[in-house]
């Protein structure tokens, strides 16, 4: 269901800058869907800038998949000449890096 939802959003003329999936009991297999969204949004020049996945059940391997996927999509850091992302609010509109929040996994990361 989450993959289908992200695909539908990807086809819409919407720029998702922040995605909050905290405390959803997501497991490592969900990271593939999230990485695909990171890649597709980067290719569309609409990078995801905040990804909150704290309080799920990712292992060290799942977190590594997210970090490496974000690196591979080559959207971060954004060029200093990139347009400001007003949907992030005035204080964050010039953000150039992905804010990836993965703390408090159950069980804790090693």
N, CA and C of each residue as an Amber inpcrd file, in Angstrom:
protein
   330
   0.8110000  -1.2150000   0.0000000   0.0000000   0.0000000   0.0000000
   0.8530000   1.2790000   0.0000000   1.9690000   1.2760000   0.7610000
   2.8000000   2.4830000   0.8070000   3.4630000   2.7270000  -0.5450000
   3.9030000   1.6580000  -1.1950000   4.5460000   1.8020000  -2.5000000
   3.5680000   2.3770000  -3.5130000   2.3440000   1.8870000  -3.5100000
   1.3300000   2.3900000  -4.4410000   1.0370000   3.8610000  -4.1710000
   0.9860000   4.2400000  -2.9230000   0.7310000   5.6320000  -2.5710000
   1.8720000   6.5330000  -3.0590000   3.1010000   6.1170000  -2.8400000
   4.2370000   6.9150000  -3.3100000   4.2620000   6.9970000  -4.8350000
   3.8830000   5.9250000  -5.5240000   3.8240000   5.9570000  -6.9960000
   2.7720000   6.9590000  -7.4640000   1.6150000   6.9660000  -6.7980000
   0.5580000   7.9070000  -7.1840000   0.9960000   9.3400000  -6.9430000
   1.6670000   9.5830000  -5.8430000   2.1790000  10.9270000  -5.5790000
   3.2160000  11.3070000  -6.6120000   4.0620000  10.3370000  -6.9920000
   5.1070000  10.6180000  -7.9660000   4.5550000  11.0450000  -9.3090000
   3.3930000  10.5530000  -9.6830000   2.7720000  10.9120000 -10.9490000
   1.9940000  12.2020000 -10.8870000   1.7870000  12.7330000  -9.6930000
   1.0350000  13.9760000  -9.5290000   1.9960000  15.1610000  -9.6090000
   1.4470000  16.3170000  -9.8750000   2.2620000  17.5260000  -9.9290000
   2.3870000  18.0960000  -8.5130000   3.0160000  17.3000000  -7.6540000
   3.1850000  17.6590000  -6.2500000   4.6390000  17.4290000  -5.8850000
   5.2060000  18.3720000  -5.1680000   6.5760000  18.1970000  -4.6840000
   6.5000000  17.8610000  -3.2010000   6.7560000  16.6090000  -2.8760000
   6.7840000  16.1820000  -1.4730000   8.1680000  16.5160000  -0.9450000
   8.2460000  17.4770000  -0.0510000   9.5410000  17.8650000   0.5050000
   9.7940000  17.1950000   1.8420000   8.7330000  16.7920000   2.5400000
   8.8810000  16.1980000   3.8590000   7.9400000  15.0030000   3.9710000
   8.4870000  13.8670000   4.4040000   7.7010000  12.6410000   4.5320000
   7.9160000  12.0860000   5.9290000   6.8490000  12.0290000   6.7020000
   6.9120000  11.5910000   8.0930000   6.2910000  10.2000000   8.2170000
   7.1350000   9.1960000   8.4070000   6.6930000   7.8080000   8.5550000
   7.1340000   7.2450000   9.9020000   7.1650000   8.0970000  10.9130000
   7.5870000   7.6530000  12.2450000   6.5800000   6.6760000  12.8350000
   7.1250000   5.7200000  13.5980000   6.3210000   4.8060000  14.4180000
   5.2830000   4.0260000  13.6170000   5.7060000   3.4650000  12.4950000
   4.8080000   2.6870000  11.6420000   5.1840000   1.2130000  11.5650000
   6.1400000   0.7680000  12.3530000   6.6100000  -0.6240000  12.3360000
   7.1120000  -1.0350000  10.9580000   7.7000000  -0.0820000  10.2210000
   8.2840000  -0.4010000   8.9190000   9.4990000  -1.2970000   9.1130000
   9.6920000  -2.2290000   8.1920000  10.8340000  -3.1490000   8.2260000
  11.7500000  -2.8450000   7.0490000  12.8980000  -3.5040000   7.0240000
  13.9260000  -3.2300000   6.0170000  13.4210000  -3.2680000   4.5820000
  12.4890000  -4.1410000   4.2780000  12.0070000  -4.2520000   2.8930000
  11.3910000  -2.9280000   2.4270000  10.8890000  -2.1090000   3.3330000
  10.2980000  -0.8130000   2.9740000  11.3500000   0.1630000   2.4680000
  12.6100000  -0.0700000   2.8050000  13.6480000   0.8640000   2.3700000
  13.7830000   0.9020000   0.8550000  13.5150000  -0.1980000   0.1850000
  13.5960000  -0.2170000  -1.2820000  12.5910000   0.7570000  -1.8890000
  11.3990000   0.8060000  -1.3370000  10.3600000   1.7190000  -1.8140000
  10.7760000   3.1650000  -1.5490000  11.3250000   3.4110000  -0.3660000
  11.7410000   4.7640000  -0.0170000  12.9010000   5.2330000  -0.8940000
  13.8510000   4.3460000  -1.1510000  14.9810000   4.7020000  -2.0100000
  14.4920000   4.9750000  -3.4320000  13.5610000   4.1930000  -3.8980000
  13.0190000   4.4320000  -5.2380000  12.3650000   5.8120000  -5.3030000
  11.6440000   6.1800000  -4.2530000  11.0300000   7.5180000  -4.2230000
  12.1170000   8.6010000  -4.2040000  13.1780000   8.3990000  -3.4300000
  14.2800000   9.3620000  -3.4120000  14.8560000   9.5450000  -4.8090000
  15.0670000   8.4360000  -5.5080000  15.6520000   8.4870000  -6.8520000
  14.7170000   9.1750000  -7.8430000  13.4460000   8.7880000  -7.8230000
  12.5010000   9.3600000  -8.7800000  12.2640000  10.8410000  -8.5260000
  12.1900000  11.2230000  -7.2610000  11.9730000  12.6460000  -6.9760000
  13.2100000  13.4620000  -7.3560000  14.3930000  12.8900000  -7.1850000
  15.6200000  13.5810000  -7.5920000  15.6680000  13.7490000  -9.1070000
  15.3050000  12.6960000  -9.8390000  15.3010000  12.7700000 -11.3040000
  14.3320000  13.8290000 -11.8060000  13.2380000  14.0370000 -11.0760000
  12.2420000  15.0400000 -11.4570000  12.6210000  16.4390000 -10.9550000
  13.8160000  16.5690000 -10.3670000  14.2800000  17.8340000  -9.8060000
  13.3770000  18.3280000  -8.6780000  12.7830000  17.3780000  -7.9560000
  11.9250000  17.6720000  -6.8110000  12.3480000  16.8010000  -5.6310000
  13.5420000  17.0010000  -5.1170000  14.0630000  16.0890000  -4.0980000
  13.3060000  16.1470000  -2.7730000  13.1920000  14.9980000  -2.1790000
  12.6820000  14.8960000  -0.8190000  13.7560000  15.4670000   0.0930000
  13.3780000  16.3330000   1.0210000  14.3740000  16.9980000   1.8570000
  14.3270000  16.5560000   3.3190000  13.2160000  16.0510000   3.7650000
  13.0850000  15.5330000   5.1360000  12.4640000  14.1450000   5.0560000
  13.1140000  13.1650000   5.6430000  12.5600000  11.8180000   5.7260000
  12.6560000  11.3650000   7.1750000  11.5150000  11.2470000   7.8020000
  11.4370000  10.8480000   9.2060000  10.9700000   9.3930000   9.2780000
  11.8630000   8.5080000   9.6770000  11.5050000   7.0940000   9.8200000
  11.9060000   6.5730000  11.2020000  11.9570000   7.4620000  12.1700000
  12.2930000   7.0680000  13.5380000  11.2070000   6.1730000  14.1100000
  11.5980000   5.3430000  15.0780000  10.6230000   4.5260000  15.7950000
  10.0360000   3.3900000  14.9830000  10.7450000   2.9260000  13.9740000
  10.2830000   1.7780000  13.1930000  11.0940000   0.5490000  13.5950000
  11.1980000  -0.4270000  12.7180000  11.9320000  -1.6510000  13.0530000
  13.0530000  -1.9210000  12.0520000  13.6710000  -0.8510000  11.5400000
  14.7900000  -1.0160000  10.6200000  16.0160000  -1.5430000  11.3590000
  16.7700000  -2.3850000  10.6820000  18.0500000  -2.8510000  11.2060000
  19.1530000  -1.9360000  10.6680000  20.3730000  -2.2180000  11.0910000
  21.5170000  -1.4740000  10.5640000  21.5590000  -1.5630000   9.0410000
  21.2360000  -2.7350000   8.5090000  21.2650000  -2.9280000   7.0530000
  20.2380000  -2.0450000   6.3600000  19.0460000  -1.9480000   6.9170000
  18.0050000  -1.1090000   6.3310000  18.3930000   0.3610000   6.3240000
  18.9770000   0.8170000   7.4140000  19.4260000   2.2130000   7.4830000
  20.5410000   2.4490000   6.4690000  21.4280000   1.4910000   6.3230000
  22.5090000   1.6160000   5.3320000  21.9110000   1.7410000   3.9250000
  20.8760000   0.9610000   3.6170000  20.2270000   1.0490000   2.3030000
  19.7000000   2.4620000   2.0760000  19.0810000   3.0650000   3.0870000
  18.5620000   4.4290000   2.9570000  19.6790000   5.4360000   2.7140000
  20.7320000   5.3580000   3.5100000  21.8370000   6.3100000   3.3910000
  22.5230000   6.1640000   2.0310000  22.8040000   4.9350000   1.6360000
  23.4700000   4.7190000   0.3510000  22.5590000   5.0920000  -0.8150000
  21.2620000   4.8330000  -0.6860000  20.3120000   5.2140000  -1.7380000
  20.2350000   6.7230000  -1.8980000  20.2460000   7.4380000  -0.7890000
  20.2340000   8.9000000  -0.8520000  21.5050000   9.4070000  -1.5330000
  22.6120000   8.7750000  -1.2230000  23.8780000   9.1800000  -1.8480000
  23.8580000   8.8950000  -3.3510000  23.3790000   7.7250000  -3.7380000
  23.3730000   7.3260000  -5.1580000  22.4710000   8.2020000  -6.0150000
  21.4040000   8.7510000  -5.4500000  20.4780000   9.5320000  -6.2780000
  21.0730000  10.8840000  -6.6740000  22.1840000  11.2670000  -6.0640000
  22.9390000  12.4610000  -6.4180000  22.1420000  13.7580000  -6.3190000
  21.1580000  13.7930000  -5.4570000  20.3760000  15.0190000  -5.2570000
  20.9080000  15.8520000  -4.0990000  21.8300000  15.2940000  -3.3440000
  22.3170000  15.9600000  -2.1380000  23.8400000  15.9990000  -2.1520000
  24.4400000  17.0950000  -1.8050000  23.7780000  18.3640000  -1.4940000
  23.2600000  19.0250000  -2.7700000  22.1860000  19.7650000  -2.6140000
  21.6390000  20.5090000  -3.7470000  22.5870000  21.6470000  -4.0870000
  22.6190000  22.0000000  -5.3370000  23.4690000  23.1150000  -5.7750000
  23.0340000  24.4010000  -5.0890000  23.9940000  25.2380000  -4.7810000
  23.6480000  26.5060000  -4.1240000  22.7870000  27.3770000  -5.0360000
  22.8150000  27.1070000  -6.3330000  21.9980000  27.8670000  -7.2790000
  20.5950000  27.2770000  -7.4570000  20.3130000  26.1470000  -6.7890000
  18.9910000  25.5050000  -6.9140000  17.9160000  26.4260000  -6.3480000
  16.7150000  26.3530000  -6.9050000  15.6460000  27.2080000  -6.3930000
  15.3200000  26.8850000  -4.9430000  14.9140000  27.9050000  -4.2090000
  14.5200000  27.7290000  -2.8100000  13.2460000  26.8890000  -2.7630000
  13.1360000  26.0610000  -1.7360000  11.9630000  25.1990000  -1.5640000
  11.0360000  25.8460000  -0.5360000  10.1420000  26.6710000  -1.0240000
   9.2900000  27.4550000  -0.1390000   8.3810000  26.5930000   0.7250000
   8.0940000  25.3750000   0.2770000   7.2280000  24.4910000   1.0680000
   7.8870000  24.0640000   2.3740000   9.2030000  24.2720000   2.4980000
   9.8970000  23.9390000   3.7420000   9.7890000  25.0530000   4.7720000
   9.2500000  26.1940000   4.3860000   9.1630000  27.3300000   5.3010000
  10.3770000  28.2250000   5.1290000  10.2490000  29.4350000   5.5940000
  11.2860000  30.4510000   5.3870000  12.6380000  30.0270000   5.9500000
  12.6560000  29.4340000   7.1230000  13.9260000  29.0830000   7.7690000
  14.6510000  27.9420000   7.0640000  13.9310000  27.0880000   6.3730000
  14.5280000  25.8980000   5.7550000  14.5510000  25.9420000   4.2280000
  14.0260000  26.9860000   3.6200000  13.8460000  27.0300000   2.1630000
  15.1450000  26.8490000   1.3830000  16.2620000  27.2200000   1.9740000
  17.5390000  27.0970000   1.2810000  18.2620000  25.7940000   1.6230000
  17.5990000  24.8720000   2.3110000  18.2210000  23.5980000   2.7040000
  18.8150000  22.9150000   1.4830000  20.0140000  22.3710000   1.6420000
  20.7070000  21.7100000   0.5460000  20.8780000  20.2190000   0.7810000
  20.6880000  19.7570000   2.0050000  20.9310000  18.3530000   2.3370000
  19.6530000  17.6660000   2.8000000  19.6470000  16.3530000   2.7180000
  18.5280000  15.5440000   3.1960000  18.6120000  15.4300000   4.7090000
  17.4860000  15.6800000   5.3720000  17.3820000  15.4630000   6.8100000
  16.7880000  14.0610000   6.9660000  17.6160000  13.1180000   7.3670000
  17.1920000  11.7180000   7.5170000  17.1940000  11.3760000   8.9980000
  16.0260000  11.1310000   9.5320000  15.8760000  10.8520000  10.9610000
  15.5460000   9.3690000  11.1480000  16.4840000   8.6130000  11.7680000
  16.3180000   7.1590000  11.9020000  16.4650000   6.6630000  13.3430000
  16.4530000   7.5530000  14.3050000  16.6930000   7.1250000  15.6780000
  15.5400000   6.2940000  16.2450000  15.8040000   5.6750000  17.3770000
  14.8030000   4.9140000  18.1520000  14.1880000   3.7400000  17.3930000
  15.0120000   3.0010000  16.6640000  14.5160000   1.8020000  16.0140000
  14.3070000   0.7110000  17.0640000  13.3780000  -0.2000000  16.7940000
  13.1010000  -1.3090000  17.7180000  13.3690000  -2.6100000  16.9990000
  14.3710000  -3.3720000  17.4190000  15.3050000  -3.1230000  18.5220000
  16.2930000  -2.0320000  18.1310000  17.0140000  -1.4720000  19.1100000
  17.9600000  -0.3990000  18.8240000  19.0090000  -0.8170000  17.7980000
  19.4720000   0.1580000  17.0250000  20.5320000  -0.1020000  16.0550000
  21.8220000  -0.4440000  16.7850000  22.6410000  -1.2570000  16.1530000
  23.9200000  -1.6750000  16.7660000  25.0190000  -0.7110000  16.4140000
